[in-house]
Amino acid sequence: MPEINVALIGHRFMGKAHSNAYRQVRRFFPGNLVPRMKVLCGKACTEELEATARQFGWEESDCEWERVVARKDIDIVDVSTPGHLHHPMVVAAAQAGKHIICEKPLANSLAEAKDMLKAVQKARVTHMLNFNYRRVPAVAFAKRLIEEGKLGDIYHYHGAYLQDWIMDPEFPLVWRLEKKYAGTGALGDIGAHAADLAEFLIGEIQTVTGMMTTFIKERPLPAEGEGAWGAKGQQGKGKVTVDDDTNFLARFKNGSVGVFEATRFAGGRRNHNTFQVYGSKGSLAFNMERMNELEFFDRTEPTDVQAYRTIIVTQAEHPYAGAWWPPGHIIGYEHTFAHGLHDFLTAIDEGKLPEPNFRHGVRNQALLDTVERSAKSGKWEKVKI
Ligand SMILES: NC(=O)c1ccc[n+]([C@@H]2O[C@H](COP(=O)([O-])OP(=O)(O)OC[C@H]3O[C@@H](n4cnc5c(N)ncnc54)[C@H](O)[C@@H]3O)[C@@H](O)[C@H]2O)c1
């Protein structure tokens, strides 16, 4: 089977999740192209990077991303770094003719996102954006039920992505809390997922009105090290320049209405990525913390037996599930990355464009941009690309 050589940039959270997916994908999803884990790239050439590369199964490590993306023996560049690096890395990789998978959100601004789309289109390379929650079997199954008309006309969409990891005011000013690295805070980090899932399931959002709040305005500068973005050697406190919480209302093109919340200040909610969809014939509810389950309410049943049922989405008939274990043998967060990678490799092999790709990334970025604009103007704003 032909091998396809991969360079992964980023060796921490997403580096770990993506490395696991490269190792697992062909063991569960047979396919023509087999990824070869060539080089893992991090910010600094340390023993820790080298040890991580060995632990994750990479042949080499490097800390010069420009050198890595220019290598002739690399076919795929995987961008799993903080947002401010997505644009330069993607543009360079596209110019070098590499296929690209990029972590979300695509960029830190709409202008950057558009430029990245232009670069991959000009280079005619395959591009994918890793909105991995689309590939939770229960979410892909929800999409199937909606498309089959099981919910009828959709009235309401509720999307809430709640976390609580920065509630302690002493939590340091990591890159996710600075605009110059992250673009936005809760909005781009987790609200981007909520917005993408809504457009995936229901369709395009046309107008929004939003508000953004920063509860803790200053935080201790991080200690020297990987997380010490721009604050090396300094002591004291630094300004938080992103939102801790973002809320917005939305009107969809098809007449549905939506309510969204993205926050890192919801105590006890560790990774509470949820949606509810209410239609004329039925309703759906999903919670990532119980990701193997989908709640379905069928309004067409006689009222005396109507009730939400909990479907365990592990049947062979369910999306992706059959490749793993027998029914009822549940899967986890990491499996969503293998699903995405399988679809990406298949798309490269077949010369097709996978979804979501950078076009969806530009739309998502336009939506984030519109929420920000509305939070500033205090008005309803139209999503403009
Ligand atoms: N899809 C998801 O579920 C999900 C979850 C978390 C993060 N993300 C996204 O993944 C991306 C990375 O987030 P993370 O949580 O892995 O961040 P992280 O802080 O855990 O890791 C960042 C990595 O980038 C590397 N890096 C930084 N500067 C670099 C440079 N100049 N050259 C080479 N490498 C460099 C660091 O060495 C580190 O390995 C972000 O875009 C984030 O939004 C997606």
Short mmCIF file of C-alpha atoms and ligand atoms in Angstrom, two decimals:
data_model
loop_
_atom_site.label_atom_id
_atom_site.label_comp_id
_atom_site.label_asym_id
_atom_site.label_seq_id
_atom_site.Cartn_x
_atom_site.Cartn_y
_atom_site.Cartn_z
CA MET A 1 0.00 0.00 0.00
CA PRO A 2 1.39 3.45 -0.86
CA GLU A 3 2.72 5.47 2.03
CA ILE A 4 2.09 9.18 2.45
CA ASN A 5 4.59 11.12 4.56
CA VAL A 6 3.35 13.37 7.32
CA ALA A 7 4.82 16.32 9.22
CA LEU A 8 2.87 17.33 12.32
CA ILE A 9 3.50 20.82 13.76
CA GLY A 10 2.49 20.98 17.42
CA HIS A 11 3.34 18.34 19.99
CA ARG A 12 1.14 19.12 22.97
CA PHE A 13 -2.63 18.64 23.27
CA MET A 14 -3.55 18.38 19.61
CA GLY A 15 -0.13 16.94 18.81
CA LYS A 16 -0.98 14.01 21.05
CA ALA A 17 -4.51 13.56 19.67
CA HIS A 18 -3.35 13.72 16.05
CA SER A 19 -0.37 11.41 16.63
CA ASN A 20 -2.70 8.81 18.12
CA ALA A 21 -4.99 9.12 15.09
CA TYR A 22 -2.11 8.64 12.61
CA ARG A 23 -1.10 5.47 14.48
CA GLN A 24 -4.63 4.06 14.71
CA VAL A 25 -6.39 5.08 11.52
CA ARG A 26 -5.34 2.25 9.22
CA ARG A 27 -5.68 -0.38 11.94
CA PHE A 28 -9.42 0.29 12.05
CA PHE A 29 -10.24 1.98 8.74
CA PRO A 30 -8.62 0.19 5.79
CA GLY A 31 -7.69 2.47 2.90
CA ASN A 32 -5.20 2.99 0.13
CA LEU A 33 -2.91 5.61 1.62
CA VAL A 34 -1.01 4.69 4.77
CA PRO A 35 0.35 7.65 6.77
CA ARG A 36 4.04 7.47 7.61
CA MET A 37 4.84 9.51 10.70
CA LYS A 38 7.98 11.30 9.50
CA VAL A 39 8.52 14.37 11.63
CA LEU A 40 7.03 15.99 14.71
CA CYS A 41 7.72 19.72 15.01
CA GLY A 42 7.57 21.83 18.18
CA LYS A 43 8.52 25.35 19.17
CA ALA A 44 11.92 24.50 20.66
CA CYS A 45 14.49 21.79 20.00
CA THR A 46 14.52 20.24 23.45
CA GLU A 47 15.06 16.76 24.79
CA GLU A 48 11.41 16.82 25.74
CA LEU A 49 10.39 17.33 22.08
CA GLU A 50 12.66 14.49 20.98
CA ALA A 51 11.32 12.19 23.73
CA THR A 52 7.72 13.12 22.82
CA ALA A 53 8.39 12.32 19.16
CA ARG A 54 9.68 8.87 20.15
CA GLN A 55 6.81 8.29 22.56
CA PHE A 56 4.17 9.27 19.97
CA GLY A 57 5.82 7.17 17.22
CA TRP A 58 7.48 9.77 14.96
CA GLU A 59 10.73 9.03 13.11
CA GLU A 60 12.24 12.47 13.74
CA SER A 61 11.66 15.76 15.50
CA ASP A 62 12.48 19.34 14.50
CA CYS A 63 11.86 22.87 15.76
CA GLU A 64 12.16 24.84 12.51
CA TRP A 65 8.73 24.67 10.93
CA GLU A 66 9.91 26.51 7.79
CA ARG A 67 12.47 23.75 7.18
CA VAL A 68 9.88 21.05 7.86
CA VAL A 69 7.24 22.33 5.42
CA ALA A 70 9.87 22.78 2.68
CA ARG A 71 11.05 19.15 2.87
CA LYS A 72 10.67 17.30 -0.42
CA ASP A 73 9.84 14.01 1.33
CA ILE A 74 6.78 15.46 3.12
CA ASP A 75 3.32 15.08 1.51
CA ILE A 76 0.99 16.20 4.33
CA VAL A 77 1.48 19.12 6.72
CA ASP A 78 -0.68 19.02 9.83
CA VAL A 79 -0.98 22.42 11.55
CA SER A 80 -1.77 21.92 15.26
CA THR A 81 -0.31 25.11 16.72
CA PRO A 82 -1.83 28.24 18.31
CA GLY A 83 -4.00 30.37 16.01
CA HIS A 84 -1.49 33.11 15.13
CA LEU A 85 0.72 30.51 13.41
CA HIS A 86 -1.97 28.91 11.25
CA HIS A 87 -1.76 31.56 8.51
CA PRO A 88 2.02 31.59 7.92
CA MET A 89 2.30 27.80 8.25
CA VAL A 90 -0.62 27.03 5.92
CA VAL A 91 0.47 29.54 3.27
CA ALA A 92 4.05 28.18 3.29
CA ALA A 93 2.83 24.56 3.16
CA ALA A 94 0.48 25.35 0.28
CA GLN A 95 3.26 27.08 -1.64
CA ALA A 96 5.38 23.96 -1.12
CA GLY A 97 2.54 21.86 -2.62
CA LYS A 98 1.60 19.94 0.53
CA HIS A 99 -1.83 18.62 1.44
CA ILE A 100 -2.93 20.38 4.62
CA ILE A 101 -5.00 19.55 7.66
CA CYS A 102 -5.38 22.50 10.02
CA GLU A 103 -6.80 22.77 13.52
CA LYS A 104 -9.72 25.08 14.23
CA PRO A 105 -10.42 27.92 14.18
CA LEU A 106 -8.86 28.31 10.74
CA ALA A 107 -7.22 31.64 11.60
CA ASN A 108 -7.25 34.59 13.94
CA SER A 109 -9.11 36.88 11.52
CA LEU A 110 -11.35 36.71 8.49
CA ALA A 111 -8.68 38.33 6.30
CA GLU A 112 -6.17 35.62 7.25
CA ALA A 113 -8.71 32.86 6.66
CA LYS A 114 -9.55 34.15 3.18
CA ASP A 115 -5.88 34.38 2.31
CA MET A 116 -5.34 30.79 3.44
CA LEU A 117 -8.22 29.58 1.28
CA LYS A 118 -6.75 31.45 -1.68
CA ALA A 119 -3.35 29.83 -1.07
CA VAL A 120 -4.66 26.24 -1.01
CA GLN A 121 -6.90 26.83 -4.01
CA LYS A 122 -4.02 28.32 -6.00
CA ALA A 123 -1.76 25.39 -5.08
CA ARG A 124 -4.59 22.87 -5.81
CA VAL A 125 -3.81 20.87 -2.70
CA THR A 126 -6.27 18.97 -0.52
CA HIS A 127 -7.29 20.92 2.58
CA MET A 128 -9.29 20.04 5.65
CA LEU A 129 -10.23 21.87 8.83
CA ASN A 130 -10.39 19.73 11.94
CA PHE A 131 -13.83 20.40 13.38
CA ASN A 132 -13.66 16.93 14.90
CA TYR A 133 -17.03 17.05 16.71
CA ARG A 134 -18.77 16.64 13.35
CA ARG A 135 -17.32 13.13 13.43
CA VAL A 136 -18.68 11.99 16.76
CA PRO A 137 -20.93 9.10 15.61
CA ALA A 138 -23.90 10.55 17.55
CA VAL A 139 -23.44 13.95 15.86
CA ALA A 140 -23.09 12.46 12.37
CA PHE A 141 -26.18 10.36 13.16
CA ALA A 142 -28.08 13.47 14.28
CA LYS A 143 -27.25 15.01 10.92
CA ARG A 144 -28.62 11.90 9.18
CA LEU A 145 -31.89 12.05 11.16
CA ILE A 146 -32.33 15.75 10.33
CA GLU A 147 -31.62 15.12 6.63
CA GLU A 148 -34.12 12.24 6.59
CA GLY A 149 -36.76 14.68 7.83
CA LYS A 150 -37.25 12.95 11.20
CA LEU A 151 -37.37 16.34 12.92
CA GLY A 152 -39.54 18.05 10.30
CA ASP A 153 -39.10 21.81 10.07
CA ILE A 154 -36.48 23.04 12.50
CA TYR A 155 -37.62 25.80 14.86
CA HIS A 156 -34.94 26.08 17.55
CA TYR A 157 -31.24 25.32 17.92
CA HIS A 158 -29.48 25.60 21.28
CA GLY A 159 -25.69 25.33 21.24
CA ALA A 160 -23.73 25.60 24.48
CA TYR A 161 -20.05 24.79 24.88
CA LEU A 162 -19.20 25.19 28.56
CA GLN A 163 -15.88 24.66 30.33
CA ASP A 164 -14.46 25.78 33.69
CA TRP A 165 -10.66 25.51 33.47
CA ILE A 166 -9.80 29.21 34.00
CA MET A 167 -12.17 30.06 36.87
CA ASP A 168 -9.26 30.35 39.32
CA PRO A 169 -8.06 34.01 39.08
CA GLU A 170 -4.53 32.72 39.71
CA PHE A 171 -4.62 30.60 36.53
CA PRO A 172 -1.80 32.06 34.38
CA LEU A 173 -2.00 34.14 31.24
CA VAL A 174 -1.47 31.29 28.74
CA TRP A 175 -1.61 31.88 24.96
CA ARG A 176 -5.36 31.18 24.85
CA LEU A 177 -5.92 34.34 26.95
CA GLU A 178 -4.06 36.74 24.66
CA LYS A 179 -5.64 38.18 21.52
CA LYS A 180 -2.38 38.33 19.59
CA TYR A 181 -2.01 34.55 19.83
CA ALA A 182 -5.60 33.30 20.04
CA GLY A 183 -7.64 35.90 18.14
CA THR A 184 -10.52 35.57 20.60
CA GLY A 185 -11.10 33.60 23.80
CA ALA A 186 -14.09 31.37 24.50
CA LEU A 187 -15.58 32.51 21.18
CA GLY A 188 -12.83 31.17 18.89
CA ASP A 189 -11.74 28.29 21.08
CA ILE A 190 -15.07 26.61 21.81
CA GLY A 191 -17.77 28.90 20.36
CA ALA A 192 -16.23 28.10 16.95
CA HIS A 193 -17.14 24.43 17.49
CA ALA A 194 -20.69 25.33 18.55
CA ALA A 195 -21.16 27.55 15.51
CA ASP A 196 -19.73 24.94 13.16
CA LEU A 197 -21.99 22.20 14.54
CA ALA A 198 -25.03 24.45 14.13
CA GLU A 199 -24.23 25.21 10.48
CA PHE A 200 -23.38 21.55 9.84
CA LEU A 201 -26.70 20.37 11.28
CA ILE A 202 -29.15 23.15 10.41
CA GLY A 203 -27.64 25.33 7.68
CA GLU A 204 -26.26 28.82 7.32
CA ILE A 205 -26.66 31.50 9.96
CA GLN A 206 -27.57 34.88 8.46
CA THR A 207 -27.61 37.38 11.32
CA VAL A 208 -26.40 37.45 14.92
CA THR A 209 -26.43 39.63 17.99
CA GLY A 210 -23.85 38.90 20.64
CA MET A 211 -22.11 39.95 23.81
CA MET A 212 -18.63 39.18 25.06
CA THR A 213 -17.45 39.38 28.67
CA THR A 214 -14.09 39.17 30.41
CA PHE A 215 -14.61 38.37 34.10
CA ILE A 216 -10.95 38.23 35.20
CA LYS A 217 -9.10 41.11 33.58
CA GLU A 218 -5.53 40.42 34.75
CA ARG A 219 -3.70 37.19 35.45
CA PRO A 220 -0.25 36.09 36.62
CA LEU A 221 2.30 35.85 33.82
CA PRO A 222 3.15 32.23 33.14
CA ALA A 223 6.43 30.74 34.33
CA GLU A 224 9.29 30.34 31.86
CA GLY A 225 8.55 27.54 29.44
CA GLU A 226 6.39 26.50 26.54
CA GLY A 227 3.37 28.44 27.73
CA ALA A 228 5.29 31.63 28.41
CA TRP A 229 4.17 33.40 25.25
CA GLY A 230 5.93 36.75 25.05
CA ALA A 231 6.23 36.95 28.81
CA LYS A 232 9.52 35.15 29.26
CA GLY A 233 11.43 36.13 32.33
CA GLN A 234 8.82 38.71 33.33
CA GLN A 235 7.03 38.63 36.65
CA GLY A 236 3.74 40.02 37.85
CA LYS A 237 0.45 40.23 36.05
CA GLY A 238 -0.59 40.67 32.45
CA LYS A 239 -3.81 41.83 30.81
CA VAL A 240 -6.37 39.30 29.57
CA THR A 241 -7.22 40.51 26.07
CA VAL A 242 -9.91 37.99 25.11
CA ASP A 243 -13.43 37.05 26.19
CA ASP A 244 -14.07 34.62 29.04
CA ASP A 245 -17.67 34.20 27.90
CA THR A 246 -19.53 34.89 24.67
CA ASN A 247 -23.28 34.62 24.12
CA PHE A 248 -25.17 35.19 20.89
CA LEU A 249 -28.55 34.84 19.28
CA ALA A 250 -28.77 33.79 15.65
CA ARG A 251 -31.24 33.67 12.79
CA PHE A 252 -30.70 30.90 10.25
CA LYS A 253 -31.39 31.26 6.52
CA ASN A 254 -34.14 28.60 6.77
CA GLY A 255 -36.08 30.53 9.42
CA SER A 256 -34.79 28.61 12.46
CA VAL A 257 -33.57 30.58 15.46
CA GLY A 258 -30.55 29.81 17.62
CA VAL A 259 -29.20 30.52 21.11
CA PHE A 260 -25.48 30.04 21.77
CA GLU A 261 -23.14 30.24 24.74
CA ALA A 262 -19.39 29.64 24.94
CA THR A 263 -17.73 30.01 28.33
CA ARG A 264 -14.81 28.81 30.40
CA PHE A 265 -16.51 29.92 33.61
CA ALA A 266 -19.26 27.32 34.03
CA GLY A 267 -18.19 25.58 37.25
CA GLY A 268 -18.38 21.80 37.03
CA ARG A 269 -18.72 21.78 33.25
CA ARG A 270 -15.44 20.28 32.06
CA ASN A 271 -16.13 19.83 28.37
CA HIS A 272 -19.86 20.32 28.15
CA ASN A 273 -20.30 20.64 24.40
CA THR A 274 -24.04 20.33 23.88
CA PHE A 275 -26.79 21.01 21.40
CA GLN A 276 -30.53 20.65 21.28
CA VAL A 277 -32.58 20.79 18.10
CA TYR A 278 -36.36 21.26 18.16
CA GLY A 279 -38.42 20.57 15.03
CA SER A 280 -42.06 20.15 14.05
CA LYS A 281 -41.83 16.35 14.16
CA GLY A 282 -39.13 15.69 16.72
CA SER A 283 -36.27 16.87 18.90
CA LEU A 284 -32.64 15.88 19.49
CA ALA A 285 -30.21 16.47 22.35
CA PHE A 286 -26.48 15.75 22.51
CA ASN A 287 -23.86 16.22 25.24
CA MET A 288 -20.19 15.52 24.49
CA GLU A 289 -19.66 14.35 28.07
CA ARG A 290 -21.96 11.43 27.16
CA MET A 291 -20.81 11.25 23.57
CA ASN A 292 -22.00 7.74 22.75
CA GLU A 293 -25.61 8.76 23.37
CA LEU A 294 -28.15 10.74 21.35
CA GLU A 295 -31.52 11.70 22.81
CA PHE A 296 -34.38 11.59 20.32
CA PHE A 297 -37.99 12.64 20.86
CA ASP A 298 -40.49 11.58 18.20
CA ARG A 299 -43.57 13.83 18.13
CA THR A 300 -45.26 11.61 15.53
CA GLU A 301 -45.76 8.81 18.07
CA PRO A 302 -49.06 8.63 20.00
CA THR A 303 -48.90 11.15 22.86
CA ASP A 304 -49.48 8.51 25.54
CA VAL A 305 -46.14 6.87 24.74
CA GLN A 306 -44.17 9.95 23.71
CA ALA A 307 -40.87 10.34 25.56
CA TYR A 308 -37.22 11.06 24.89
CA ARG A 309 -35.34 7.86 24.09
CA THR A 310 -31.58 7.52 24.53
CA ILE A 311 -29.97 5.89 21.52
CA ILE A 312 -26.57 4.31 22.17
CA VAL A 313 -24.86 5.23 18.90
CA THR A 314 -22.60 2.19 18.58
CA GLN A 315 -24.45 0.05 16.02
CA ALA A 316 -22.71 -0.97 12.80
CA GLU A 317 -25.41 1.06 10.99
CA HIS A 318 -24.34 4.25 12.77
CA PRO A 319 -21.69 6.51 11.17
CA TYR A 320 -18.08 5.37 11.86
CA ALA A 321 -19.15 3.08 14.74
CA GLY A 322 -18.95 -0.24 12.88
CA ALA A 323 -15.20 0.15 12.35
CA TRP A 324 -14.55 -0.06 16.09
CA TRP A 325 -16.26 -2.51 18.46
CA PRO A 326 -19.45 -4.58 18.78
CA PRO A 327 -22.64 -2.66 19.74
CA GLY A 328 -22.58 -1.05 23.18
CA HIS A 329 -18.77 -1.07 23.40
CA ILE A 330 -18.31 2.65 23.57
CA ILE A 331 -15.68 4.94 22.03
CA GLY A 332 -14.09 8.24 23.14
CA TYR A 333 -12.84 11.71 22.21
CA GLU A 334 -9.70 10.42 20.48
CA HIS A 335 -11.68 8.35 17.99
CA THR A 336 -13.09 11.48 16.35
CA PHE A 337 -9.58 12.37 15.15
CA ALA A 338 -9.14 8.96 13.50
CA HIS A 339 -12.48 9.47 11.73
CA GLY A 340 -11.35 12.82 10.39
CA LEU A 341 -8.02 11.47 9.28
CA HIS A 342 -9.64 8.56 7.47
CA ASP A 343 -11.87 10.99 5.55
CA PHE A 344 -8.89 13.25 4.80
CA LEU A 345 -6.73 10.36 3.47
CA THR A 346 -9.65 9.04 1.40
CA ALA A 347 -10.18 12.49 -0.09
CA ILE A 348 -6.49 12.78 -1.04
CA ASP A 349 -6.60 9.30 -2.58
CA GLU A 350 -9.75 10.05 -4.58
CA GLY A 351 -8.75 13.60 -5.54
CA LYS A 352 -11.80 15.05 -3.78
CA LEU A 353 -12.20 17.82 -1.25
CA PRO A 354 -13.15 16.65 2.25
CA GLU A 355 -15.50 18.53 4.58
CA PRO A 356 -15.16 20.69 6.49
CA ASN A 357 -12.45 22.33 4.40
CA PHE A 358 -11.05 25.85 4.34
CA ARG A 359 -14.20 27.16 2.66
CA HIS A 360 -16.11 26.15 5.79
CA GLY A 361 -13.26 27.69 7.79
CA VAL A 362 -13.78 31.04 6.09
CA ARG A 363 -17.53 30.88 6.82
CA ASN A 364 -16.89 29.97 10.43
CA GLN A 365 -14.41 32.82 10.74
CA ALA A 366 -16.93 35.24 9.21
CA LEU A 367 -19.44 34.14 11.82
CA LEU A 368 -16.96 34.67 14.69
CA ASP A 369 -16.06 38.04 13.18
CA THR A 370 -19.75 39.01 13.02
CA VAL A 371 -20.36 38.04 16.65
CA GLU A 372 -17.40 40.23 17.65
CA ARG A 373 -18.68 43.10 15.51
CA SER A 374 -22.13 42.79 17.04
CA ALA A 375 -20.73 42.69 20.59
CA LYS A 376 -19.03 46.02 19.82
CA SER A 377 -21.96 47.68 18.02
CA GLY A 378 -24.64 46.30 20.34
CA LYS A 379 -26.75 45.59 17.23
CA TRP A 380 -27.84 42.70 15.06
CA GLU A 381 -25.18 42.19 12.36
CA LYS A 382 -25.29 40.31 9.07
CA VAL A 383 -22.71 37.55 8.46
CA LYS A 384 -20.49 38.94 5.70
CA ILE A 385 -17.67 37.10 3.97
N1 LIG B 1 -10.35 20.11 17.69
C1 LIG B 1 -10.24 20.17 19.00
O1 LIG B 1 -10.97 19.51 19.74
C2 LIG B 1 -9.18 21.05 19.59
C3 LIG B 1 -8.87 20.95 20.96
C4 LIG B 1 -7.82 21.75 21.46
C5 LIG B 1 -7.15 22.63 20.63
N2 LIG B 1 -7.51 22.73 19.31
C6 LIG B 1 -6.79 23.67 18.41
O2 LIG B 1 -5.50 23.12 18.15
C7 LIG B 1 -4.52 24.15 18.04
C8 LIG B 1 -3.40 23.88 19.05
O3 LIG B 1 -3.94 23.85 20.35
P1 LIG B 1 -3.28 22.95 21.51
O4 LIG B 1 -4.28 22.86 22.60
O5 LIG B 1 -2.72 21.71 20.97
O6 LIG B 1 -2.11 23.93 21.97
P2 LIG B 1 -0.88 23.57 22.94
O7 LIG B 1 -0.51 24.82 23.63
O8 LIG B 1 -1.19 22.34 23.73
O9 LIG B 1 0.29 23.18 21.91
C9 LIG B 1 0.79 24.13 21.02
C10 LIG B 1 1.91 23.47 20.21
O10 LIG B 1 2.36 24.38 19.21
C11 LIG B 1 3.78 24.31 19.19
N3 LIG B 1 4.33 25.56 18.64
C12 LIG B 1 4.17 26.82 19.13
N4 LIG B 1 4.91 27.70 18.42
C13 LIG B 1 5.55 26.98 17.48
C14 LIG B 1 6.47 27.30 16.48
N5 LIG B 1 6.87 28.57 16.26
N6 LIG B 1 6.96 26.31 15.70
C15 LIG B 1 6.56 25.03 15.90
N7 LIG B 1 5.69 24.66 16.84
C16 LIG B 1 5.18 25.61 17.62
C17 LIG B 1 4.17 24.11 20.63
O11 LIG B 1 5.49 23.60 20.73
C18 LIG B 1 3.12 23.09 21.05
O12 LIG B 1 3.54 21.80 20.72
C19 LIG B 1 -5.27 25.46 18.27
O13 LIG B 1 -5.63 25.98 17.01
C20 LIG B 1 -6.52 25.04 19.03
O14 LIG B 1 -7.62 25.89 18.84
C21 LIG B 1 -8.49 21.94 18.79
#
